[in-house]
Amino acid sequence: MKSNIITSREVKRGYFRMEFEFAGEALPGQFIMLKVAEHNDPLLRRPMSIAGLDGGVMSVIFKVVGRGTALLAEKKAGDHIDVLGPFGSAFTPPKTDAVLLVAGGIGVAPLLFWAKRNPSRRAAAFIGGATENDILCSDEFSEAHVATENGSVGRKGLVTAPLIEHAAYKNKTGYILACGPTGMLKAIDQLAVKDGLRGELSLEERMGCGFGVCLGCVCDTTGGRKRMCVEGPVFKTGEVLWRT
Amino acid sequence: MKSNIITSREVKRGYFRMEFEFAGEALPGQFIMLKVAEHNDPLLRRPMSIAGLDGGVMSVIFKVVGRGTALLAEKKAGDHIDVLGPFGSAFTPPKTDAVLLVAGGIGVAPLLFWAKRNPSRRAAAFIGGATENDILCSDEFSEAHVATENGSVGRKGLVTAPLIEHAAYKNKTGYILACGPTGMLKAIDQLAVKDGLRGELSLEERMGCGFGVCLGCVCDTTGGRKRMCVEGPVFKTGEVLWRT
Amino acid sequence: MADLKVRIGALELKNPIISASGTFGYGLEFADMMDIKKIGAFCTKGLSLKSRAGNQMPRICETPCGMINSIGLENVGIDAFEAEKLPKIRQAGATVIANFFGDTEADYVEAARRLAAMDGVHALEMNVSCPNVDKGGIEFGGDPVFLEKLTAAVKKVCPGKPLIVKLSPNVADIRPFAAAVENGGGDAISAINTLKGMSIDVKTRRPKIKRVFGGLSGPAIKPVALKMVYECVKTVEIPVIGIGGIGSLDDALEFLIAGASAVQVGTMNFVEPAICQRLAEELNAYCDRENIARVTDIISTLRTD
Amino acid sequence: MADLKVRIGALELKNPIISASGTFGYGLEFADMMDIKKIGAFCTKGLSLKSRAGNQMPRICETPCGMINSIGLENVGIDAFEAEKLPKIRQAGATVIANFFGDTEADYVEAARRLAAMDGVHALEMNVSCPNVDKGGIEFGGDPVFLEKLTAAVKKVCPGKPLIVKLSPNVADIRPFAAAVENGGGDAISAINTLKGMSIDVKTRRPKIKRVFGGLSGPAIKPVALKMVYECVKTVEIPVIGIGGIGSLDDALEFLIAGASAVQVGTMNFVEPAICQRLAEELNAYCDRENIARVTDIISTLRTD
Ligand SMILES: Cc1cc2nc3c(=O)[nH]c(=O)nc-3n(C[C@H](O)[C@H](O)[C@H](O)COP(=O)(O)OP(=O)(O)OC[C@H]3O[C@@H](n4cnc5c(N)ncnc54)[C@H](O)[C@@H]3O)c2cc1C
Ligand SMILES: Cc1cc2nc3c(=O)[nH]c(=O)nc-3n(C[C@H](O)[C@H](O)[C@H](O)COP(=O)(O)OP(=O)(O)OC[C@H]3O[C@@H](n4cnc5c(N)ncnc54)[C@H](O)[C@@H]3O)c2cc1C
Ligand SMILES: Cc1cc2nc3c(=O)[nH]c(=O)nc-3n(C[C@H](O)[C@H](O)[C@H](O)COP(=O)(O)O)c2cc1C
Ligand SMILES: Cc1cc2nc3c(=O)[nH]c(=O)nc-3n(C[C@H](O)[C@H](O)[C@H](O)COP(=O)(O)O)c2cc1C
Ligand code: FES
Ligand code: FES
């Protein structure tokens, strides 16, 4: 589907936020597949978490890491973008639990969407990144705890430090929703299992199609081999059999 | 060389005129090789005749015929374009002859450059095309005779009709410079040889490199196999051994 | 409305646009995105007697105008296909070509026998780009003598349904393989499967594909595919289905002009899920525009004079 | 300033970036656009004893991320090369690898003997992707037994200069061919030459290349080339020069990491004439940035654990 881009701007160095028209529905945790150019080099679509959908306007937040995202960053208001989706599983925290949103870098995107859709729920966000430049959207959460590896903003260290100190974590009433680099997700998964908290993780993998047919995005889980783009990207804590 | 695009506009339906900065010298008849996109699909540069060069500003006039020229047409003032050249041979009419400029469609481009560079020379332009939409720049020549195949502007028929009626043709004092479709060039070549006029033809061929190394653009001449991009694109009448 | 029908052996397809094995799942995944009745047929993901988990990750990566995959023939297995997928596919009204493979000749024969017996499977496509366990890992499709024997053995158990044999391009000369399929009694040839390729992540100095080598597909391989399809067409009388890098009507026409009776679209399904339906519609519009009454009038019209 | 020197047999190159045969003319065409002394070496257009006019036009066309050529080995001939080109090349200070071919074994031997005797020719590269007149048109590079014999015969007449044998990718398995070169006494292997491909102009229904088939090159073939280079590296001890689709530093590094001792850039010279010089500079900057003292420390560092 060709969508009209409404705005696109660099929110931090190398990070862009783009808004475009979108006529359908979507759930927090789901993603879309974007065609970054009309030609075939690069060929494949790029998966992006949905960072917001309101009044027919969808937003994504992305980091420029390679050619595809660089091409995406060149797009301007008024340009068109080819959007496919939404695809994948959504976050489904139990209705009454306090929610602990744990974001690593660009992983904040789907958590922001969840927070926007659930303004009345008790939720605390834990937002980590390498430096101040990698902390995105922390002011858009009602409660946000920031950690950077170099200490340039918030606490110095990993985002797991403020997380495990939070009351809802310590008393095990918190339900975790996490998205970020694989290493972070694995660490949170192991913590949650050890400490007896439940939660969900949104994983990342190279995707060929995004809708379950190329079988390029599988991961092994306690329930067998799953496709990250259909059965995921959101999996329950304790479910993923980590590769390394 | 990356050049700044100064203007680009659609002068007729499907025909564009683009101006960009160019820091070198060039001669009428020569061409440049343009990279139409930064990616590799399409891969090769596209040859374009130089339609003007004045005060550090070069212009080209092109017709959208495929993907490369379509991408070129998308470029706007302020964008960059990667230019290589100039390459190839130039028009070299004897200093005193009256010049008969014969253009078919987009073939007008190098002839316009010649006319601009030689304002004080006696020259008559013969500009042909399928329809009125295919007649370009006829008002930029001091003397112009227009012919269209459907008669929508100028004389109905081929451009060779007004040409052979011109005094400088009939009295054999005219020196022909022609650029256009291969069929037209071949017809003019045969006419000129038969009627005893001299002249030069600017040929077209798919080009891989534009500077003589791929050997993809050769043609047979009375002087042996020649590269159109180095020994051409301008050849003398009577020199080309036409393929068909 | 031009006549777009083409024949693959005894099977008549409503149009020559087929989606390729491994790029169209079991068809059902596309139900929301297109009308799978509108295309000539679709090929299932390669099926084997038992389900398979496939290779380790990562198993895809992108290359210039293409991609490499090393899925390793992950599939649900023939039983689950019959029980869980086929009834729904039948209900959707799709024409189904069951792609299949085995580790041994006996596997191939048994898989073909099972699939041929299924109502709703309209043709079989035999993938011979798999290592032959009995012959020490050489591909089934790597030896014409063996390929002819395999084709004959498989054809015996599926007399009622067209047997298409899908050739590997990783050979010095595809012509003897095409001839072997014809001599073995195969009803059609499809070509090509993926080219072997490799890609390295310069930062980590690791292969981008866990198993190092994988299969290259997409627009990049189109010229190689077209050349091999043309060679097959010149070698055999049976229909040839062209595959490799097709992403536009012009691409499909190139293969038809070269002599393919139908085409398959693979990788480009990932980029544009409804592409096969679009190409079928565009082909119809093209025929109307060009006053071509039957799509078969396009086939083998290459002018080389 | 990192040490970029690499060895191809007895020849030391100042860096591993070489421009490929048929894409760099006789070097002189690039004199205005780059400094041809700054690159490791350049390979001449394929030379034969007598000059050749090559194939009929059209003989190039574009394909997705690539191109097809069917130049047909047009060249000025060895005499004119020696008389008209070599003196100027020598003056320009370039390192020259003379690419050559023949119709018969005797042609090959005589061409090599002539070229090896020339001052200013630093190494020979033997193109074996040519039809063998004596053997009824089969490519010299299509039979390992014959390739070994040819290599041995040619090596005998150029003992003082490295003999590089350039392999064709149009084979089922490149490893026996790599072994044949090593066994025949070749000093190095270069791989790959172009893949066979075809393209059709849908409007005219004619092949885009007059001779129907041509050689596919450019980024599209990079994954196939890398896989074959890696296989050669695993098969032989002699250096392997990687060729195929290289257009960026990362592309060059992929081949070095896979085990190539040097790389050649072909088609991308057309798009960016100074690309080889740029890659040599970028390689130096990369080594400095990554604290790599010698470029040879990159070679064969693929991690497959
Ligand atoms: C479900 C899902 C949701 C995502 N959401 C977001 C998002 O909201 N914002 C965002 O910035 N990014 C997101 N990503 C990651 C994003 O898709 C990749 O960064 C993007 O595809 C890279 O494209 P490229 O062409 O710029 O990089 P490439 O040139 O393709 O690759 C550059 C580097 O990134 C790595 N890479 C490429 N694709 C992926 C991938 N899918 N996952 C992990 N690493 C990859 C490559 O291995 C390489 O090292 C998401 C990925 C998935 C699977
Ligand atoms: C020396 C020279 C000067 C030229 N000057 C001009 C000019 O001033 N203005 C202009 O509009 N065009 C000019 N051309 C033609 C122009 O280069 C082609 O139209 C352009 O390359 C087509 O690119 P494309 O990607 O749009 O088309 P493609 O998709 O590549 O091809 C579309 C159609 O055009 C044909 N074609 C492609 N390249 C050429 C070519 N070089 N010559 C003839 N036919 C071709 C193809 O066979 C095909 O039928 C010139 C060509 C040459 C060789
Ligand atoms: C991810 C992927 C999986 C594939 N799986 C199969 C398969 O199971 N069986 C098969 O015969 N071919 C398989 N193929 C090959 C395709 O059917 C097709 O032959 C090939 O991709 C070339 O076509 P394309 O360039 O249009 O993709 C697969 C291709 C891809 C990209
Ligand atoms: C136009 C053209 C002409 C070529 N001529 C020769 C040649 O004369 N001898 C040869 O060995 N290889 C020749 N090649 C092959 C290249 O040297 C190289 O092996 C091939 O193009 C793959 O590299 P690339 O993808 O970087 O172009 C030619 C390639 C092209 C594109
Ligand atoms: S991305 Fe294709 S199956 Fe998940
Ligand atoms: S275009 Fe390459 S030699 Fe003329």
CSV table of N, CA and C and ligand atoms in Angstrom, one decimal, chain A residues 207-217 227 229, ligand 5:
chain,number,residue,atom,x,y,z
A,207,MET,N,14.5,-10.4,8.2
A,207,MET,CA,13.2,-10.9,7.7
A,207,MET,C,13.2,-10.8,6.2
A,208,GLY,N,12.8,-11.9,5.5
A,208,GLY,CA,12.7,-11.9,4.1
A,208,GLY,C,11.4,-11.4,3.6
A,209,CYS,N,10.3,-11.8,4.3
A,209,CYS,CA,9.0,-11.5,3.8
A,209,CYS,C,8.2,-10.7,4.9
A,210,GLY,N,8.2,-11.2,6.1
A,210,GLY,CA,7.4,-10.6,7.2
A,210,GLY,C,6.0,-11.2,7.4
A,211,PHE,N,5.7,-12.1,6.5
A,211,PHE,CA,4.3,-12.7,6.7
A,211,PHE,C,4.3,-14.2,6.6
A,212,GLY,N,5.5,-14.8,7.0
A,212,GLY,CA,5.5,-16.2,7.3
A,212,GLY,C,5.8,-17.2,6.2
A,213,VAL,N,6.2,-16.7,5.0
A,213,VAL,CA,6.4,-17.7,3.9
A,213,VAL,C,7.9,-18.0,3.6
A,214,CYS,N,8.8,-17.1,3.9
A,214,CYS,CA,10.2,-17.4,3.5
A,214,CYS,C,10.9,-18.3,4.5
A,215,LEU,N,10.4,-18.4,5.7
A,215,LEU,CA,11.0,-19.2,6.8
A,215,LEU,C,12.5,-18.7,7.1
A,216,GLY,N,12.7,-17.5,6.8
A,216,GLY,CA,14.1,-16.9,7.1
A,216,GLY,C,14.2,-16.4,8.5
A,217,CYS,N,13.1,-16.4,9.3
A,217,CYS,CA,13.2,-15.7,10.6
A,217,CYS,C,12.8,-16.6,11.8
A,227,ARG,N,8.1,-18.9,13.7
A,227,ARG,CA,8.5,-17.8,12.8
A,227,ARG,C,8.3,-16.5,13.6
A,229,CYS,N,8.0,-13.6,12.5
A,229,CYS,CA,7.1,-12.6,11.9
A,229,CYS,C,5.6,-13.0,12.1
E,5,FES,S1,10.3,-13.1,7.5
E,5,FES,FE1,9.7,-14.6,6.1
E,5,FES,S2,8.9,-16.2,7.4
E,5,FES,FE2,9.3,-14.6,8.8
